[in-house]
mmCIF file with all atom_site columns, C-alpha atoms in Angstrom:
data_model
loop_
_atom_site.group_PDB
_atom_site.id
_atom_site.type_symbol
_atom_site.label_atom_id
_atom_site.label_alt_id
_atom_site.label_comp_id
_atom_site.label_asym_id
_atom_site.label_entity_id
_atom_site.label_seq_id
_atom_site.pdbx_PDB_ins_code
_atom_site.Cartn_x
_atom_site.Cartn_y
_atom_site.Cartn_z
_atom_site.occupancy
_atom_site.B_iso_or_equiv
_atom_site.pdbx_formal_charge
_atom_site.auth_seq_id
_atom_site.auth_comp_id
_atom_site.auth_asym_id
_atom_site.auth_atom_id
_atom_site.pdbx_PDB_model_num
ATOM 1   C CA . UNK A 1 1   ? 19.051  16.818  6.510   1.00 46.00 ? 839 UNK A CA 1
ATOM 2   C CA . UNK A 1 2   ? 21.269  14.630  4.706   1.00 53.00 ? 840 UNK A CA 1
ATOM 3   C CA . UNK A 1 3   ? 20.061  11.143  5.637   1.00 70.00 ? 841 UNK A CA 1
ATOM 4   C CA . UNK A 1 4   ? 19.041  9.107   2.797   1.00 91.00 ? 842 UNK A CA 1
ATOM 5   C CA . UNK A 1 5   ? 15.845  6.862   2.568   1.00 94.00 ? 843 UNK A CA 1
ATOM 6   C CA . UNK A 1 6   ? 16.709  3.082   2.746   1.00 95.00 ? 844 UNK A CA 1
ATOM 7   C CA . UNK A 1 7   ? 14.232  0.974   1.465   1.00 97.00 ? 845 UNK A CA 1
ATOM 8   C CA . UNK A 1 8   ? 14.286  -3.242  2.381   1.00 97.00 ? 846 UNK A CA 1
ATOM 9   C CA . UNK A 1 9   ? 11.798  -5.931  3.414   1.00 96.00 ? 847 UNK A CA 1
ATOM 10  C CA . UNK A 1 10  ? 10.259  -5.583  6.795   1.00 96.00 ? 848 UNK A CA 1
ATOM 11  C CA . UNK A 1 11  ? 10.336  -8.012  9.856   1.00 90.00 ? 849 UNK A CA 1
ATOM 12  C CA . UNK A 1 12  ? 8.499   -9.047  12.214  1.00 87.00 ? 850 UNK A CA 1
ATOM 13  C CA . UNK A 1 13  ? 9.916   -6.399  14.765  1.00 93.00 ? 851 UNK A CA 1
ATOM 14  C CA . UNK A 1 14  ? 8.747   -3.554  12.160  1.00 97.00 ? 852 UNK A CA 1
ATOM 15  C CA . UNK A 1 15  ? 4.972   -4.483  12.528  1.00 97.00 ? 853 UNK A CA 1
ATOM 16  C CA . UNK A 1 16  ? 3.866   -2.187  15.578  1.00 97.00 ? 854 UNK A CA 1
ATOM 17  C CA . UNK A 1 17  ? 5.921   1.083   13.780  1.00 97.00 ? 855 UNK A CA 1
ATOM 18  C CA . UNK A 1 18  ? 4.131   -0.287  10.130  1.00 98.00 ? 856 UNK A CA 1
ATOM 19  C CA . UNK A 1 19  ? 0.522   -0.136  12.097  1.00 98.00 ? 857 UNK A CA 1
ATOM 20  C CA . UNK A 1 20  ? 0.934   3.205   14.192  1.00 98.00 ? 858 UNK A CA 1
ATOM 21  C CA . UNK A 1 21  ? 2.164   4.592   10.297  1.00 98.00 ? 859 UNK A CA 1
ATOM 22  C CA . UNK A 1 22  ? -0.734  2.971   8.716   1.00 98.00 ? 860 UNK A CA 1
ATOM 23  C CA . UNK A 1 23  ? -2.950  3.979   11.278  1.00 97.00 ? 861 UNK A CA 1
ATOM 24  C CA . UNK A 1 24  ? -1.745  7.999   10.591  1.00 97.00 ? 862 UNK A CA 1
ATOM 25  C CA . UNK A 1 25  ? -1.661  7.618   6.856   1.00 96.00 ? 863 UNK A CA 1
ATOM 26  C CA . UNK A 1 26  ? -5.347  6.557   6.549   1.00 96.00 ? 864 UNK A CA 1
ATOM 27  C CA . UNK A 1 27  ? -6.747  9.552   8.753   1.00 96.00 ? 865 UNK A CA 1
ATOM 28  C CA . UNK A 1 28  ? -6.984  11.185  5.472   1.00 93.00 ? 866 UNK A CA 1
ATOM 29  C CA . UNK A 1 29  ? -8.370  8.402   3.361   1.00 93.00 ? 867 UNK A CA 1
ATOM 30  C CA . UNK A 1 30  ? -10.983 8.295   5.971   1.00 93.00 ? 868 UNK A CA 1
ATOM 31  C CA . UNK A 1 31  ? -12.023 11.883  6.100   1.00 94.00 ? 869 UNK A CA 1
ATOM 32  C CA . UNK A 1 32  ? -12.315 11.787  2.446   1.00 92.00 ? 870 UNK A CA 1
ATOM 33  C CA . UNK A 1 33  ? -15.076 9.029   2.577   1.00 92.00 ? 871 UNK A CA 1
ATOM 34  C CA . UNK A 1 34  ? -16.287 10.080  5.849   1.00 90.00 ? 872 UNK A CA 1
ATOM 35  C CA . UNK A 1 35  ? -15.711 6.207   7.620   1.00 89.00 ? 873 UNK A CA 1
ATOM 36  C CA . UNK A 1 36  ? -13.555 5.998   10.055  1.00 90.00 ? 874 UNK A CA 1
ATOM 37  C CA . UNK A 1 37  ? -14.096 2.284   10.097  1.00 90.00 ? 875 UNK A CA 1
ATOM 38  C CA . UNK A 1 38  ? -12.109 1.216   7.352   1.00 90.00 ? 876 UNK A CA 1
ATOM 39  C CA . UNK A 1 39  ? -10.184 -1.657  7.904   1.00 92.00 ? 877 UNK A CA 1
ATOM 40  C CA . UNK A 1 40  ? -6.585  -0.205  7.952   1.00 94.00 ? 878 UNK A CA 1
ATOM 41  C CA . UNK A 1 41  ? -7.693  1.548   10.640  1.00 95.00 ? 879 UNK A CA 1
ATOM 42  C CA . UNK A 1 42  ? -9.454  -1.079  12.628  1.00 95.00 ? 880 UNK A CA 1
ATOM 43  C CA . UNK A 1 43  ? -6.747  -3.322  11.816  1.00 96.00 ? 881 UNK A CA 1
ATOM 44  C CA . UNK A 1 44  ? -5.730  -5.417  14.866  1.00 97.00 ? 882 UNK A CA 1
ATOM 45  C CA . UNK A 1 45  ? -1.521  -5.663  15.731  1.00 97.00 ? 883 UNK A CA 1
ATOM 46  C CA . UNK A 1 46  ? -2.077  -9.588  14.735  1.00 96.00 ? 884 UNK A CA 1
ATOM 47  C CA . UNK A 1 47  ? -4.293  -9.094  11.786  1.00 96.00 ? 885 UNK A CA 1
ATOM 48  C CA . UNK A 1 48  ? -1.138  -7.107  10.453  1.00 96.00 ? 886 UNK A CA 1
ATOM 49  C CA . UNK A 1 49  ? 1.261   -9.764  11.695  1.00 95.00 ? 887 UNK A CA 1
ATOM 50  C CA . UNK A 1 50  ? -0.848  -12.685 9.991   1.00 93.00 ? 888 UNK A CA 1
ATOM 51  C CA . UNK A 1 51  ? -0.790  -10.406 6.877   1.00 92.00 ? 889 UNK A CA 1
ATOM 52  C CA . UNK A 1 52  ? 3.174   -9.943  6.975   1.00 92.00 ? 890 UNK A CA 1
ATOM 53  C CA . UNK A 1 53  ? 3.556   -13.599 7.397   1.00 92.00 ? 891 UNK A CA 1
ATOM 54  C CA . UNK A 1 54  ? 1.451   -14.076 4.091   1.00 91.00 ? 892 UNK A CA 1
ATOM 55  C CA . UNK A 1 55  ? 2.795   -12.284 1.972   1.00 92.00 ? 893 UNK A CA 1
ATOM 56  C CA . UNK A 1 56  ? 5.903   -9.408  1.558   1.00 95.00 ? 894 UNK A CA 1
ATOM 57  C CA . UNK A 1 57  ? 6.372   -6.004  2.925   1.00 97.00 ? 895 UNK A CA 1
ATOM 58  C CA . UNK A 1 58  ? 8.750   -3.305  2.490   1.00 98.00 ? 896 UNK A CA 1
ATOM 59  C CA . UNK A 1 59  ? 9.511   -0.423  5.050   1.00 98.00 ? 897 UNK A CA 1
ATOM 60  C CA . UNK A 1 60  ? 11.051  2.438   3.774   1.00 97.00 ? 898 UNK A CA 1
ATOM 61  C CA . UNK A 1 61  ? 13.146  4.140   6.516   1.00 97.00 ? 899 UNK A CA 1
ATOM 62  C CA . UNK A 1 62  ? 14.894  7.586   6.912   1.00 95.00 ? 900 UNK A CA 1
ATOM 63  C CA . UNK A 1 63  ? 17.451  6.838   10.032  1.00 92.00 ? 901 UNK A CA 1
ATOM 64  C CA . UNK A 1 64  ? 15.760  4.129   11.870  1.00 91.00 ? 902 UNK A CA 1
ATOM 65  C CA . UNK A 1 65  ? 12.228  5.897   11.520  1.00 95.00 ? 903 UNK A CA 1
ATOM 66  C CA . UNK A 1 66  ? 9.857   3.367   9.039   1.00 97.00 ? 904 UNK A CA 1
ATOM 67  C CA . UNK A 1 67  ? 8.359   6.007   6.523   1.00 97.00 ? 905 UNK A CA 1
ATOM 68  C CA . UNK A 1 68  ? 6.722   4.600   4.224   1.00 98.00 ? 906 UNK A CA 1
ATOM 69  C CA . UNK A 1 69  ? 5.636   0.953   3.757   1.00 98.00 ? 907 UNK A CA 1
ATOM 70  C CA . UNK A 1 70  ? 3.846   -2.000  0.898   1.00 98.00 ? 908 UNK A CA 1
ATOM 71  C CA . UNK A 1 71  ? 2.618   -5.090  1.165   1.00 97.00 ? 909 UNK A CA 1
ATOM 72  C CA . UNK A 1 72  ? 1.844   -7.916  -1.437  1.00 96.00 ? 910 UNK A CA 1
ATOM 73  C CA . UNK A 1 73  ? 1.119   -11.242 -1.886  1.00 94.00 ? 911 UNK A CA 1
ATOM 74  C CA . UNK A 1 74  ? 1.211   -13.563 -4.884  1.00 93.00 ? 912 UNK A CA 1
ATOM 75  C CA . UNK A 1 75  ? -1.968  -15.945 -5.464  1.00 93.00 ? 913 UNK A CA 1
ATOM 76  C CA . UNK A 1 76  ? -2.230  -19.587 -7.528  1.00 91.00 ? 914 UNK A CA 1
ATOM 77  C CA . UNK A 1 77  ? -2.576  -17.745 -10.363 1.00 92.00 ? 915 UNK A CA 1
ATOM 78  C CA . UNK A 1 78  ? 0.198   -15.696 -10.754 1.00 92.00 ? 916 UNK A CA 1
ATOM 79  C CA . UNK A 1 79  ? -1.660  -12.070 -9.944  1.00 96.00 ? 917 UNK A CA 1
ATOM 80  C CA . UNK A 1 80  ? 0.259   -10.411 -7.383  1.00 96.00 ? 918 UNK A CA 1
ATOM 81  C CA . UNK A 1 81  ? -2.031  -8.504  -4.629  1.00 97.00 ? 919 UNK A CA 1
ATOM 82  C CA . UNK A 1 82  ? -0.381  -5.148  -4.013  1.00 98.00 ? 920 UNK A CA 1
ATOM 83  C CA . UNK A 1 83  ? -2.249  -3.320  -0.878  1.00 96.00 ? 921 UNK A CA 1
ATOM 84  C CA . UNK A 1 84  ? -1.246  -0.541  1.774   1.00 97.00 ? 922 UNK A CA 1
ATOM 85  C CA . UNK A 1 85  ? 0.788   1.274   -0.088  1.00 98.00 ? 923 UNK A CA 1
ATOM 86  C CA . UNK A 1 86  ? 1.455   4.152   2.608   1.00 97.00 ? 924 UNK A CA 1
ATOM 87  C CA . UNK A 1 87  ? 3.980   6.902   2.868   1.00 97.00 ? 925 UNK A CA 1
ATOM 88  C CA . UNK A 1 88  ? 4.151   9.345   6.114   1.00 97.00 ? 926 UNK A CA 1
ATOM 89  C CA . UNK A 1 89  ? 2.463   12.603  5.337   1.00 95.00 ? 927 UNK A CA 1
ATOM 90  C CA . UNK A 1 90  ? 5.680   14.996  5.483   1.00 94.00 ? 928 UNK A CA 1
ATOM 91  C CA . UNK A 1 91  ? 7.376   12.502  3.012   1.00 94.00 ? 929 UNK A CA 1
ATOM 92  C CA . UNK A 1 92  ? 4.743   12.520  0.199   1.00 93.00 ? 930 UNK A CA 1
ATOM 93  C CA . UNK A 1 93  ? 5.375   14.113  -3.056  1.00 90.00 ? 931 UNK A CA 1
ATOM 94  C CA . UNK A 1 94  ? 8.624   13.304  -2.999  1.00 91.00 ? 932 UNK A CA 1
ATOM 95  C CA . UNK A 1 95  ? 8.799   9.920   -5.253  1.00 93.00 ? 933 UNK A CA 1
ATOM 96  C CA . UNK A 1 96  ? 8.952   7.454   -1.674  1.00 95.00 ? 934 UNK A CA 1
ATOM 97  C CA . UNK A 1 97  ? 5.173   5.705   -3.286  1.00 96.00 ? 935 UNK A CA 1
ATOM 98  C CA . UNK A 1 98  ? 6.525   5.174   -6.414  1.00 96.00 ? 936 UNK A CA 1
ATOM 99  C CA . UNK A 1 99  ? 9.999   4.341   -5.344  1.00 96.00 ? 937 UNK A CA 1
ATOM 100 C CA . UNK A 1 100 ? 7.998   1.784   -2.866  1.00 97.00 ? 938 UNK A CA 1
ATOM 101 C CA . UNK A 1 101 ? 5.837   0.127   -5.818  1.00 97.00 ? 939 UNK A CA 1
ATOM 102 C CA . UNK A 1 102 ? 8.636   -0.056  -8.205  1.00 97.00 ? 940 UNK A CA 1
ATOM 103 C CA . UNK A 1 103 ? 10.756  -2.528  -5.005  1.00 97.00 ? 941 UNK A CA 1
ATOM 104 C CA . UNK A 1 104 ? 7.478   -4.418  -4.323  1.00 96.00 ? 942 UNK A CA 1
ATOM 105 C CA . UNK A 1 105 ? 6.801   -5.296  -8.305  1.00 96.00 ? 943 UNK A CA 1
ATOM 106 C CA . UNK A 1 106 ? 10.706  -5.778  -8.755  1.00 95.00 ? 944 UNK A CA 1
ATOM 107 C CA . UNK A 1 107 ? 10.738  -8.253  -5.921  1.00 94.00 ? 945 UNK A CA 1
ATOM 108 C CA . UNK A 1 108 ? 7.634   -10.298 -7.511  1.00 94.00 ? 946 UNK A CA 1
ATOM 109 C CA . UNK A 1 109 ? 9.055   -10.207 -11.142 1.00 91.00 ? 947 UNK A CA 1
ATOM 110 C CA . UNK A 1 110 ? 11.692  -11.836 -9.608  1.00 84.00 ? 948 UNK A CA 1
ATOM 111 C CA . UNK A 1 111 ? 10.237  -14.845 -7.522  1.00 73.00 ? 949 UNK A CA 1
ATOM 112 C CA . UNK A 1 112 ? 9.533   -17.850 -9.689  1.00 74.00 ? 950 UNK A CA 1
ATOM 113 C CA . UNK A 1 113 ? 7.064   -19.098 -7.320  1.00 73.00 ? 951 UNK A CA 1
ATOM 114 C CA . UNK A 1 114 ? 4.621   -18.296 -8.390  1.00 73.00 ? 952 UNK A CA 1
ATOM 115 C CA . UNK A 1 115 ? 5.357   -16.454 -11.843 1.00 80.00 ? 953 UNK A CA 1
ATOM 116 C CA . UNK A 1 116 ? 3.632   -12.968 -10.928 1.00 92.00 ? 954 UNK A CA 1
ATOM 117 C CA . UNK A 1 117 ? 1.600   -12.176 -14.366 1.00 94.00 ? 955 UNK A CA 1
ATOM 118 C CA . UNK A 1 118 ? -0.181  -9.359  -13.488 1.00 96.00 ? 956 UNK A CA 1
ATOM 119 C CA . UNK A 1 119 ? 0.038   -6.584  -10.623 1.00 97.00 ? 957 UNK A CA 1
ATOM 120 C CA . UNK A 1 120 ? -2.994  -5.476  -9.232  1.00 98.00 ? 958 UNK A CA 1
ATOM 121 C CA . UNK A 1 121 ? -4.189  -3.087  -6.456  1.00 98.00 ? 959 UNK A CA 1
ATOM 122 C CA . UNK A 1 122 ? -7.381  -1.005  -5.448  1.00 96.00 ? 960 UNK A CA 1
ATOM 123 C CA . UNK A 1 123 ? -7.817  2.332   -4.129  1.00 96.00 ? 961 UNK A CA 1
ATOM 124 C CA . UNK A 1 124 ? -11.184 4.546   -3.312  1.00 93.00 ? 962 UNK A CA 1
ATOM 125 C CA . UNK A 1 125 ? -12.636 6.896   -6.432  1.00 94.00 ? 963 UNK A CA 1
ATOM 126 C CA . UNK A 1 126 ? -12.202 9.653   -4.897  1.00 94.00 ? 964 UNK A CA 1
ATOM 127 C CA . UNK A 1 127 ? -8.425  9.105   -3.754  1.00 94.00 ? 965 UNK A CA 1
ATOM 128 C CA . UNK A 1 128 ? -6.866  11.314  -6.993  1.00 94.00 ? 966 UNK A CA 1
ATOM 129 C CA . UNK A 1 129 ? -3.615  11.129  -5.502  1.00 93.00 ? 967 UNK A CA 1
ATOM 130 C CA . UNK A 1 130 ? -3.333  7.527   -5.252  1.00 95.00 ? 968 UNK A CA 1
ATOM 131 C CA . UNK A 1 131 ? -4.926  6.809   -9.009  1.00 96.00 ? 969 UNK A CA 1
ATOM 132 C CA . UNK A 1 132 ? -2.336  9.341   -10.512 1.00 96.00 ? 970 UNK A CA 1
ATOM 133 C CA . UNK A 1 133 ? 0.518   7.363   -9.124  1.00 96.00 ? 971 UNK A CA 1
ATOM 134 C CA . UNK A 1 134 ? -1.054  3.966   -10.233 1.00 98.00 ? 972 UNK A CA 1
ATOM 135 C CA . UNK A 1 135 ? -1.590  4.733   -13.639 1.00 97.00 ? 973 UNK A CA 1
ATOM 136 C CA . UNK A 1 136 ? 2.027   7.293   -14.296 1.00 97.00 ? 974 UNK A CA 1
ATOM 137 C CA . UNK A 1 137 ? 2.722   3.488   -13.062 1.00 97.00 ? 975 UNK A CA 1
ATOM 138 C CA . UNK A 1 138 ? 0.894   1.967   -16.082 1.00 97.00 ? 976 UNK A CA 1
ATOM 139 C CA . UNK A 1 139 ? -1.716  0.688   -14.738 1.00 98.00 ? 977 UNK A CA 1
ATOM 140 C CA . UNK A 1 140 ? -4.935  0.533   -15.607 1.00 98.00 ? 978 UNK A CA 1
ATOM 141 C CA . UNK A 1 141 ? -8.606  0.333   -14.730 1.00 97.00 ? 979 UNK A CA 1
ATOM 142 C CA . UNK A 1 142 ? -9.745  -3.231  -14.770 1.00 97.00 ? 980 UNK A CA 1
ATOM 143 C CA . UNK A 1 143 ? -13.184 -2.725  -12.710 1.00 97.00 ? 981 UNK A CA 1
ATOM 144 C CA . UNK A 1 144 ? -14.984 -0.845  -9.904  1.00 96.00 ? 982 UNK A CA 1
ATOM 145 C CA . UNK A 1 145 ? -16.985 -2.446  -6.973  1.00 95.00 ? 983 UNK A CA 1
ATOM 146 C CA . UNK A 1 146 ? -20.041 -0.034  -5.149  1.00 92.00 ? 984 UNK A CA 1
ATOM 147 C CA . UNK A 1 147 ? -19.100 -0.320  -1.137  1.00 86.00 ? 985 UNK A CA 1
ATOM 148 C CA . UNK A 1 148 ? -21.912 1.921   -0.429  1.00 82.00 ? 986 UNK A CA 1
ATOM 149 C CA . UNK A 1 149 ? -23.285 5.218   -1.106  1.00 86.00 ? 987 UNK A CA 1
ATOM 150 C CA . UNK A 1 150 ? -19.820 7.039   -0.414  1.00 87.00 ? 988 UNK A CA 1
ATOM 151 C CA . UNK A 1 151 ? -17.361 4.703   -1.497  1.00 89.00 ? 989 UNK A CA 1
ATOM 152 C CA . UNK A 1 152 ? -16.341 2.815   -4.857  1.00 91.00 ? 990 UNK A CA 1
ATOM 153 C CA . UNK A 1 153 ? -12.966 1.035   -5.076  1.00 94.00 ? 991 UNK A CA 1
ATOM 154 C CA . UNK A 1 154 ? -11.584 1.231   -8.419  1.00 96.00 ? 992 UNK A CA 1
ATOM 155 C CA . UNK A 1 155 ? -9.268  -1.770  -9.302  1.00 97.00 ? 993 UNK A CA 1
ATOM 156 C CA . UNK A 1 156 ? -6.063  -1.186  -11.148 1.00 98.00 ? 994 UNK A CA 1
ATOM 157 C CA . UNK A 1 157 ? -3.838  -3.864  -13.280 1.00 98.00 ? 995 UNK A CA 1
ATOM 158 C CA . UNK A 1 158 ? -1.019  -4.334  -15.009 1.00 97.00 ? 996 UNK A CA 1
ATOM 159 C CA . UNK A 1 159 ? 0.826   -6.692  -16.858 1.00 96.00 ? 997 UNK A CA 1
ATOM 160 C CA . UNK A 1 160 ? 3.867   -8.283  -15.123 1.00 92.00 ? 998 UNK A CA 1
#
């Protein structure tokens, strides 16, 4: 192929192409569970806007296709809200997520307002993919939370 992947911070234009991506990389996170009404996929086009405003994304593109994306968003307090973490399905097992996390914590480390502390970020117990990533990433379980009968989200930290 030859093309390289870029990875920088997304824009406002990016937000439709982040949403269709999200919208394809959760199919599988929702078959897993069996709910198709998880919130990145019921996610409205300003929801996602309001979100990018908030906080900071990253798009990773090959060309001028947007292949992989992360958002996060630094509280009061110095923990640093990592979330969507999503990478198109032909580009996975490749190194794009971890190439992705690695930008998004670099980014935070180095924005003194607020001092990021920790990293933290949640995924589904069953999502085995996601949880080996996160913790070859050092993190580490901090606590779980019961959505209902098919679903626990496991939350993962780290120390900035």
């Amino acid at each position: 192929m030859g093309m390289s992947v870029t990875i920088s911070a997304a824009d406002a234009q990016d937000a439709e192409h982040i949403l269709k991506l999200q919208y394809l990389c959760y199919q599988g996170e929702a078959e897993l569970y069996g709910d198709w009404s998880i919130e990145p996929l019921t996610q409205s086009l300003d929801a996602l806007r309001a979100e990018l405003a908030q906080g900071h994304a990253l798009v990773a593109r090959l060309g001028d296709e947007i292949v992989a994306s992360v958002r996060g968003r630094a509280d009061e307090a110095g923990t640093v809200h990592i979330a969507k973490l999503i990478v198109h399905p032909r580009m996975r097992r490749h190194g794009l997520g971890g190439r992705l996390l690695d930008a998004i914590e670099k980014h935070f480390a180095g924005d003194p307002d607020p001092a990021a502390k920790r990293f933290q970020l949640f995924t589904g117990h069953r999502s085995e993919a996601n949880l080996r990533l996160y913790r070859r990433k050092g993190y580490a379980q901090v606590a779980t939370h019961e959505i209902g009968p098919r679903l626990t989200l496991v939350t993962l930290e780290k120390a900035a």
